[in-house]
């Protein structure tokens, strides 16, 4: 198993550009999520999905879009990048069900918006 | 929704010292409790977990006990090593919908000096 993979590892964007951060998992997990990590802020939830075709907003969704067309993939789209979106982005996945399962995290994407 | 309060860092200890990182939470229902660790430049990985009251999670010499009456899940290690230097995150996770999201504290940075 590759686990949770994220691409790219690093990205520099100019203000106003758009891009998609890729996330994939090969564990057949129903639940997937995106977090951003900023110094002194911990991890904050951007969007999450409980299964293919189902997405919902987390704590800080503005400026980001997601879709879930397959179980494996959960891309995060930045529509018009802003310097405030400079951060490290983590994707995570887990089983759903009657017991809250642990989440598995990807290695992260470090994004800089100039 | 769920929330977490962790002791503020950074925490600096000498090798072989005793470690305690306090964590208290508020959560809906009966959450599972997790400690995640993030080593420099890496994503988060599960350190230990507990799923019901009085359960003790343990791994790599770290322990934490699920205290429902005090809504706490403090992390302890009897003798820290330089390799334990990392950021530690406490997180409750409830079941179902947005309550199934993993909500993190701000993290506690631990530095262990030889």
PDB file of C-alpha atoms in Angstrom:
ATOM      1  CA  UNK A   1       0.000   0.000   0.000  1.00  0.00           C
ATOM      2  CA  UNK A   2       1.209   3.473  -0.866  1.00  0.00           C
ATOM      3  CA  UNK A   3      -1.147   4.903   1.780  1.00  0.00           C
ATOM      4  CA  UNK A   4      -2.066   8.564   1.238  1.00  0.00           C
ATOM      5  CA  UNK A   5      -0.124  10.332  -1.498  1.00  0.00           C
ATOM      6  CA  UNK A   6      -0.050  14.041  -2.263  1.00  0.00           C
ATOM      7  CA  UNK A   7       1.326  15.952  -5.210  1.00  0.00           C
ATOM      8  CA  UNK A   8       3.115  18.251  -5.617  1.00  0.00           C
ATOM      9  CA  UNK A   9       5.386  18.425  -2.552  1.00  0.00           C
ATOM     10  CA  UNK A  10       6.168  22.107  -3.140  1.00  0.00           C
ATOM     11  CA  UNK A  11       4.454  24.790  -5.181  1.00  0.00           C
ATOM     12  CA  UNK A  12       4.894  28.513  -5.703  1.00  0.00           C
ATOM     13  CA  UNK A  13       2.002  30.487  -7.154  1.00  0.00           C
ATOM     14  CA  UNK A  14       1.434  34.104  -7.999  1.00  0.00           C
ATOM     15  CA  UNK A  15      -1.576  35.897  -6.579  1.00  0.00           C
ATOM     16  CA  UNK A  16      -4.640  35.175  -8.689  1.00  0.00           C
ATOM     17  CA  UNK A  17      -3.409  31.917 -10.182  1.00  0.00           C
ATOM     18  CA  UNK A  18      -5.376  28.719  -9.744  1.00  0.00           C
ATOM     19  CA  UNK A  19      -4.159  25.215  -9.115  1.00  0.00           C
ATOM     20  CA  UNK A  20      -5.205  21.793  -7.883  1.00  0.00           C
ATOM     21  CA  UNK A  21      -3.547  19.885  -5.072  1.00  0.00           C
ATOM     22  CA  UNK A  22      -3.857  16.171  -5.658  1.00  0.00           C
ATOM     23  CA  UNK A  23      -4.611  13.562  -3.004  1.00  0.00           C
ATOM     24  CA  UNK A  24      -5.065   9.835  -3.478  1.00  0.00           C
ATOM     25  CA  UNK A  25      -5.385   6.840  -1.159  1.00  0.00           C
ATOM     26  CA  UNK A  26      -5.326   3.130  -1.888  1.00  0.00           C
ATOM     27  CA  UNK A  27      -6.885   1.850   1.340  1.00  0.00           C
ATOM     28  CA  UNK A  28     -10.519   2.002   0.170  1.00  0.00           C
ATOM     29  CA  UNK A  29     -11.305   4.603   2.825  1.00  0.00           C
ATOM     30  CA  UNK A  30     -14.689   6.280   2.634  1.00  0.00           C
ATOM     31  CA  UNK A  31     -13.689   9.392   4.590  1.00  0.00           C
ATOM     32  CA  UNK A  32     -11.185  11.924   3.255  1.00  0.00           C
ATOM     33  CA  UNK A  33     -10.287  15.405   4.400  1.00  0.00           C
ATOM     34  CA  UNK A  34      -8.045  18.398   3.764  1.00  0.00           C
ATOM     35  CA  UNK A  35      -6.291  20.426   6.453  1.00  0.00           C
ATOM     36  CA  UNK A  36      -4.041  23.418   6.387  1.00  0.00           C
ATOM     37  CA  UNK A  37      -1.284  23.929   8.925  1.00  0.00           C
ATOM     38  CA  UNK A  38      -0.062  27.383   9.837  1.00  0.00           C
ATOM     39  CA  UNK A  39       2.452  28.331  12.552  1.00  0.00           C
ATOM     40  CA  UNK A  40       0.789  28.587  15.948  1.00  0.00           C
ATOM     41  CA  UNK A  41      -2.593  27.543  14.542  1.00  0.00           C
ATOM     42  CA  UNK A  42      -2.410  23.777  14.558  1.00  0.00           C
ATOM     43  CA  UNK A  43      -4.328  22.029  11.799  1.00  0.00           C
ATOM     44  CA  UNK A  44      -7.585  23.466  10.553  1.00  0.00           C
ATOM     45  CA  UNK A  45     -10.107  21.512   8.517  1.00  0.00           C
ATOM     46  CA  UNK A  46     -10.866  22.914   5.055  1.00  0.00           C
ATOM     47  CA  UNK A  47     -13.228  20.371   3.478  1.00  0.00           C
ATOM     48  CA  UNK A  48     -14.123  16.758   4.011  1.00  0.00           C
ATOM     49  CA  UNK A  49     -15.937  13.927   2.273  1.00  0.00           C
ATOM     50  CA  UNK A  50     -17.697  10.889   3.697  1.00  0.00           C
ATOM     51  CA  UNK A  51     -17.873   9.092   0.353  1.00  0.00           C
ATOM     52  CA  UNK A  52     -17.832   9.488  -3.408  1.00  0.00           C
ATOM     53  CA  UNK A  53     -20.142  12.300  -4.471  1.00  0.00           C
ATOM     54  CA  UNK A  54     -20.475  13.736  -0.938  1.00  0.00           C
ATOM     55  CA  UNK A  55     -18.462  16.706   0.300  1.00  0.00           C
ATOM     56  CA  UNK A  56     -18.925  19.296   3.018  1.00  0.00           C
ATOM     57  CA  UNK A  57     -17.208  22.351   4.431  1.00  0.00           C
ATOM     58  CA  UNK A  58     -14.914  22.405   7.402  1.00  0.00           C
ATOM     59  CA  UNK A  59     -13.700  25.293   9.507  1.00  0.00           C
ATOM     60  CA  UNK A  60     -11.913  27.333   6.799  1.00  0.00           C
ATOM     61  CA  UNK A  61     -13.454  26.546   3.381  1.00  0.00           C
ATOM     62  CA  UNK A  62     -13.350  29.976   1.727  1.00  0.00           C
ATOM     63  CA  UNK A  63     -11.212  30.101  -1.409  1.00  0.00           C
ATOM     64  CA  UNK A  64     -11.143  26.328  -1.849  1.00  0.00           C
ATOM     65  CA  UNK A  65     -13.244  23.836  -3.798  1.00  0.00           C
ATOM     66  CA  UNK A  66     -13.336  20.065  -3.633  1.00  0.00           C
ATOM     67  CA  UNK A  67     -15.043  17.215  -5.431  1.00  0.00           C
ATOM     68  CA  UNK A  68     -15.068  13.463  -4.879  1.00  0.00           C
ATOM     69  CA  UNK A  69     -15.820  11.539  -8.035  1.00  0.00           C
ATOM     70  CA  UNK A  70     -14.040   8.352  -6.919  1.00  0.00           C
ATOM     71  CA  UNK A  71     -13.297   6.718  -3.578  1.00  0.00           C
ATOM     72  CA  UNK A  72      -9.555   7.040  -4.188  1.00  0.00           C
ATOM     73  CA  UNK A  73      -9.152  10.712  -5.117  1.00  0.00           C
ATOM     74  CA  UNK A  74      -9.964  13.966  -3.335  1.00  0.00           C
ATOM     75  CA  UNK A  75      -8.417  16.987  -5.101  1.00  0.00           C
ATOM     76  CA  UNK A  76      -8.353  20.452  -3.541  1.00  0.00           C
ATOM     77  CA  UNK A  77      -8.725  23.412  -5.891  1.00  0.00           C
ATOM     78  CA  UNK A  78      -7.520  26.922  -5.193  1.00  0.00           C
ATOM     79  CA  UNK A  79      -9.662  29.151  -7.372  1.00  0.00           C
ATOM     80  CA  UNK A  80      -7.686  32.399  -7.182  1.00  0.00           C
ATOM     81  CA  UNK A  81      -4.648  32.105  -4.949  1.00  0.00           C
ATOM     82  CA  UNK A  82      -4.024  34.723  -2.265  1.00  0.00           C
ATOM     83  CA  UNK A  83      -0.982  35.226   0.002  1.00  0.00           C
ATOM     84  CA  UNK A  84      -3.186  34.207   2.960  1.00  0.00           C
ATOM     85  CA  UNK A  85      -3.302  30.717   1.445  1.00  0.00           C
ATOM     86  CA  UNK A  86       0.428  30.262   1.949  1.00  0.00           C
ATOM     87  CA  UNK A  87       0.484  27.171   4.147  1.00  0.00           C
ATOM     88  CA  UNK A  88       1.236  23.482   4.369  1.00  0.00           C
ATOM     89  CA  UNK A  89      -1.674  21.352   3.198  1.00  0.00           C
ATOM     90  CA  UNK A  90      -2.351  17.840   4.435  1.00  0.00           C
ATOM     91  CA  UNK A  91      -4.768  15.294   3.092  1.00  0.00           C
ATOM     92  CA  UNK A  92      -6.034  12.499   5.333  1.00  0.00           C
ATOM     93  CA  UNK A  93      -8.276   9.449   5.035  1.00  0.00           C
ATOM     94  CA  UNK A  94      -9.961   6.869   7.225  1.00  0.00           C
ATOM     95  CA  UNK A  95     -12.710   4.296   7.353  1.00  0.00           C
ATOM     96  CA  UNK A  96     -16.171   5.483   8.299  1.00  0.00           C
ATOM     97  CA  UNK A  97     -18.494   3.506  10.461  1.00  0.00           C
ATOM     98  CA  UNK A  98     -19.807   3.138  13.938  1.00  0.00           C
ATOM     99  CA  UNK A  99     -16.375   3.578  15.539  1.00  0.00           C
ATOM    100  CA  UNK A 100     -14.286   6.718  14.993  1.00  0.00           C
ATOM    101  CA  UNK A 101     -11.259   5.338  13.182  1.00  0.00           C
ATOM    102  CA  UNK A 102      -7.771   6.820  13.092  1.00  0.00           C
ATOM    103  CA  UNK A 103      -6.916   9.029  10.138  1.00  0.00           C
ATOM    104  CA  UNK A 104      -3.906   8.447   7.898  1.00  0.00           C
ATOM    105  CA  UNK A 105      -2.092  11.535   6.664  1.00  0.00           C
ATOM    106  CA  UNK A 106      -0.213  12.299   3.497  1.00  0.00           C
ATOM    107  CA  UNK A 107       3.252  13.907   3.529  1.00  0.00           C
ATOM    108  CA  UNK A 108       1.906  17.378   2.787  1.00  0.00           C
ATOM    109  CA  UNK A 109       2.173  20.063   0.110  1.00  0.00           C
ATOM    110  CA  UNK A 110       4.004  23.274   0.962  1.00  0.00           C
ATOM    111  CA  UNK A 111       2.377  26.133  -0.940  1.00  0.00           C
ATOM    112  CA  UNK A 112       3.735  29.657  -1.220  1.00  0.00           C
ATOM    113  CA  UNK A 113       1.654  32.410  -2.816  1.00  0.00           C
ATOM    114  CA  UNK A 114       3.556  35.558  -3.749  1.00  0.00           C
TER     115      UNK A 114
ATOM    116  CA  UNK B   1     -18.563  20.838  17.909  1.00  0.00           C
ATOM    117  CA  UNK B   2     -15.484  19.236  19.361  1.00  0.00           C
ATOM    118  CA  UNK B   3     -12.603  21.292  20.700  1.00  0.00           C
ATOM    119  CA  UNK B   4      -9.235  20.681  22.328  1.00  0.00           C
ATOM    120  CA  UNK B   5      -7.011  22.582  24.727  1.00  0.00           C
ATOM    121  CA  UNK B   6      -3.367  21.558  24.887  1.00  0.00           C
ATOM    122  CA  UNK B   7      -0.637  22.936  27.061  1.00  0.00           C
ATOM    123  CA  UNK B   8       1.312  25.672  25.351  1.00  0.00           C
ATOM    124  CA  UNK B   9       4.784  24.885  24.169  1.00  0.00           C
ATOM    125  CA  UNK B  10       7.540  24.793  23.417  1.00  0.00           C
ATOM    126  CA  UNK B  11       8.621  22.256  25.985  1.00  0.00           C
ATOM    127  CA  UNK B  12      12.362  21.736  26.378  1.00  0.00           C
ATOM    128  CA  UNK B  13      13.632  18.750  28.355  1.00  0.00           C
ATOM    129  CA  UNK B  14      16.900  16.985  28.922  1.00  0.00           C
ATOM    130  CA  UNK B  15      17.290  13.414  27.779  1.00  0.00           C
ATOM    131  CA  UNK B  16      15.786  10.874  30.221  1.00  0.00           C
ATOM    132  CA  UNK B  17      13.487  13.469  31.797  1.00  0.00           C
ATOM    133  CA  UNK B  18       9.811  12.760  32.482  1.00  0.00           C
ATOM    134  CA  UNK B  19       7.306  14.212  30.026  1.00  0.00           C
ATOM    135  CA  UNK B  20       3.711  15.259  30.530  1.00  0.00           C
ATOM    136  CA  UNK B  21       1.677  17.094  27.908  1.00  0.00           C
ATOM    137  CA  UNK B  22      -1.773  18.046  29.144  1.00  0.00           C
ATOM    138  CA  UNK B  23      -4.841  17.753  26.945  1.00  0.00           C
ATOM    139  CA  UNK B  24      -8.479  18.456  27.755  1.00  0.00           C
ATOM    140  CA  UNK B  25     -11.345  18.262  25.309  1.00  0.00           C
ATOM    141  CA  UNK B  26     -14.995  18.952  24.746  1.00  0.00           C
ATOM    142  CA  UNK B  27     -16.842  16.611  22.434  1.00  0.00           C
ATOM    143  CA  UNK B  28     -20.286  15.455  21.447  1.00  0.00           C
ATOM    144  CA  UNK B  29     -21.237  11.932  22.274  1.00  0.00           C
ATOM    145  CA  UNK B  30     -18.582   9.469  23.267  1.00  0.00           C
ATOM    146  CA  UNK B  31     -15.454  10.312  21.295  1.00  0.00           C
ATOM    147  CA  UNK B  32     -12.367   8.287  20.620  1.00  0.00           C
ATOM    148  CA  UNK B  33      -9.189  10.107  21.611  1.00  0.00           C
ATOM    149  CA  UNK B  34      -5.963  10.268  19.658  1.00  0.00           C
ATOM    150  CA  UNK B  35      -2.439  11.567  20.016  1.00  0.00           C
ATOM    151  CA  UNK B  36      -0.636  12.300  16.757  1.00  0.00           C
ATOM    152  CA  UNK B  37       3.044  13.159  16.342  1.00  0.00           C
ATOM    153  CA  UNK B  38       4.677  15.233  13.622  1.00  0.00           C
ATOM    154  CA  UNK B  39       8.428  14.917  13.146  1.00  0.00           C
ATOM    155  CA  UNK B  40      10.222  17.805  11.416  1.00  0.00           C
ATOM    156  CA  UNK B  41       9.321  18.076   7.745  1.00  0.00           C
ATOM    157  CA  UNK B  42       6.844  15.218   7.850  1.00  0.00           C
ATOM    158  CA  UNK B  43       3.109  14.601   7.982  1.00  0.00           C
ATOM    159  CA  UNK B  44       1.217  13.497  11.066  1.00  0.00           C
ATOM    160  CA  UNK B  45       1.268   9.922  12.249  1.00  0.00           C
ATOM    161  CA  UNK B  46      -0.755   8.221  14.914  1.00  0.00           C
ATOM    162  CA  UNK B  47       1.096   7.815  18.206  1.00  0.00           C
ATOM    163  CA  UNK B  48      -1.625   6.196  20.318  1.00  0.00           C
ATOM    164  CA  UNK B  49      -5.354   6.081  20.837  1.00  0.00           C
ATOM    165  CA  UNK B  50      -8.096   5.143  23.304  1.00  0.00           C
ATOM    166  CA  UNK B  51     -11.700   4.406  22.468  1.00  0.00           C
ATOM    167  CA  UNK B  52     -13.477   4.202  25.827  1.00  0.00           C
ATOM    168  CA  UNK B  53     -13.267   5.525  29.353  1.00  0.00           C
ATOM    169  CA  UNK B  54     -10.290   4.305  31.436  1.00  0.00           C
ATOM    170  CA  UNK B  55      -8.614   2.814  28.355  1.00  0.00           C
ATOM    171  CA  UNK B  56      -4.864   3.390  28.276  1.00  0.00           C
ATOM    172  CA  UNK B  57      -3.269   3.878  24.903  1.00  0.00           C
ATOM    173  CA  UNK B  58       0.455   3.197  24.650  1.00  0.00           C
ATOM    174  CA  UNK B  59       3.180   3.175  22.032  1.00  0.00           C
ATOM    175  CA  UNK B  60       6.962   3.773  21.926  1.00  0.00           C
ATOM    176  CA  UNK B  61       7.010   4.321  25.691  1.00  0.00           C
ATOM    177  CA  UNK B  62       4.277   6.967  25.566  1.00  0.00           C
ATOM    178  CA  UNK B  63       1.017   6.489  27.454  1.00  0.00           C
ATOM    179  CA  UNK B  64      -2.284   8.316  27.819  1.00  0.00           C
ATOM    180  CA  UNK B  65      -5.411   7.361  29.756  1.00  0.00           C
ATOM    181  CA  UNK B  66      -8.952   8.278  28.678  1.00  0.00           C
ATOM    182  CA  UNK B  67     -10.439  10.138  31.655  1.00  0.00           C
ATOM    183  CA  UNK B  68     -14.104  10.733  30.925  1.00  0.00           C
ATOM    184  CA  UNK B  69     -14.851  12.365  34.259  1.00  0.00           C
ATOM    185  CA  UNK B  70     -12.227  15.071  33.717  1.00  0.00           C
ATOM    186  CA  UNK B  71     -12.428  15.033  29.869  1.00  0.00           C
ATOM    187  CA  UNK B  72      -8.670  14.676  29.705  1.00  0.00           C
ATOM    188  CA  UNK B  73      -6.150  12.597  27.793  1.00  0.00           C
ATOM    189  CA  UNK B  74      -2.718  13.623  29.058  1.00  0.00           C
ATOM    190  CA  UNK B  75       0.357  12.245  27.303  1.00  0.00           C
ATOM    191  CA  UNK B  76       3.227  10.904  29.416  1.00  0.00           C
ATOM    192  CA  UNK B  77       6.604   9.308  28.902  1.00  0.00           C
ATOM    193  CA  UNK B  78       8.936   8.252  31.658  1.00  0.00           C
ATOM    194  CA  UNK B  79      12.237   8.916  29.918  1.00  0.00           C
ATOM    195  CA  UNK B  80      12.382  11.008  26.768  1.00  0.00           C
ATOM    196  CA  UNK B  81      15.016  10.673  24.062  1.00  0.00           C
ATOM    197  CA  UNK B  82      16.412  13.178  21.579  1.00  0.00           C
ATOM    198  CA  UNK B  83      14.509  11.287  18.871  1.00  0.00           C
ATOM    199  CA  UNK B  84      11.222  12.237  20.572  1.00  0.00           C
ATOM    200  CA  UNK B  85      11.694  15.856  19.513  1.00  0.00           C
ATOM    201  CA  UNK B  86       8.567  16.620  17.507  1.00  0.00           C
ATOM    202  CA  UNK B  87       5.199  18.349  17.662  1.00  0.00           C
ATOM    203  CA  UNK B  88       2.449  16.458  19.479  1.00  0.00           C
ATOM    204  CA  UNK B  89      -1.253  16.885  18.763  1.00  0.00           C
ATOM    205  CA  UNK B  90      -4.204  15.752  20.836  1.00  0.00           C
ATOM    206  CA  UNK B  91      -7.464  15.135  18.962  1.00  0.00           C
ATOM    207  CA  UNK B  92     -10.916  13.791  19.832  1.00  0.00           C
ATOM    208  CA  UNK B  93     -13.063  12.236  17.169  1.00  0.00           C
ATOM    209  CA  UNK B  94     -16.771  11.569  17.519  1.00  0.00           C
ATOM    210  CA  UNK B  95     -18.990   9.571  15.229  1.00  0.00           C
ATOM    211  CA  UNK B  96     -21.068  10.719  12.285  1.00  0.00           C
ATOM    212  CA  UNK B  97     -21.315  13.763   9.983  1.00  0.00           C
ATOM    213  CA  UNK B  98     -19.270  16.784  10.986  1.00  0.00           C
ATOM    214  CA  UNK B  99     -18.818  15.237  14.433  1.00  0.00           C
ATOM    215  CA  UNK B 100     -16.720  12.589  12.717  1.00  0.00           C
ATOM    216  CA  UNK B 101     -14.075  15.158  11.860  1.00  0.00           C
ATOM    217  CA  UNK B 102     -10.777  15.043  13.686  1.00  0.00           C
ATOM    218  CA  UNK B 103     -10.328  18.355  15.495  1.00  0.00           C
ATOM    219  CA  UNK B 104      -6.811  19.229  16.586  1.00  0.00           C
ATOM    220  CA  UNK B 105      -5.322  21.311  19.307  1.00  0.00           C
ATOM    221  CA  UNK B 106      -2.586  23.777  18.375  1.00  0.00           C
ATOM    222  CA  UNK B 107       0.086  21.232  19.096  1.00  0.00           C
ATOM    223  CA  UNK B 108       2.909  21.134  21.636  1.00  0.00           C
ATOM    224  CA  UNK B 109       6.448  21.320  20.361  1.00  0.00           C
ATOM    225  CA  UNK B 110       8.886  19.162  22.331  1.00  0.00           C
ATOM    226  CA  UNK B 111      12.639  19.627  22.135  1.00  0.00           C
ATOM    227  CA  UNK B 112      14.848  17.105  23.910  1.00  0.00           C
ATOM    228  CA  UNK B 113      18.469  18.084  24.540  1.00  0.00           C
ATOM    229  CA  UNK B 114      21.238  15.487  24.941  1.00  0.00           C
TER     230      UNK B 114
END
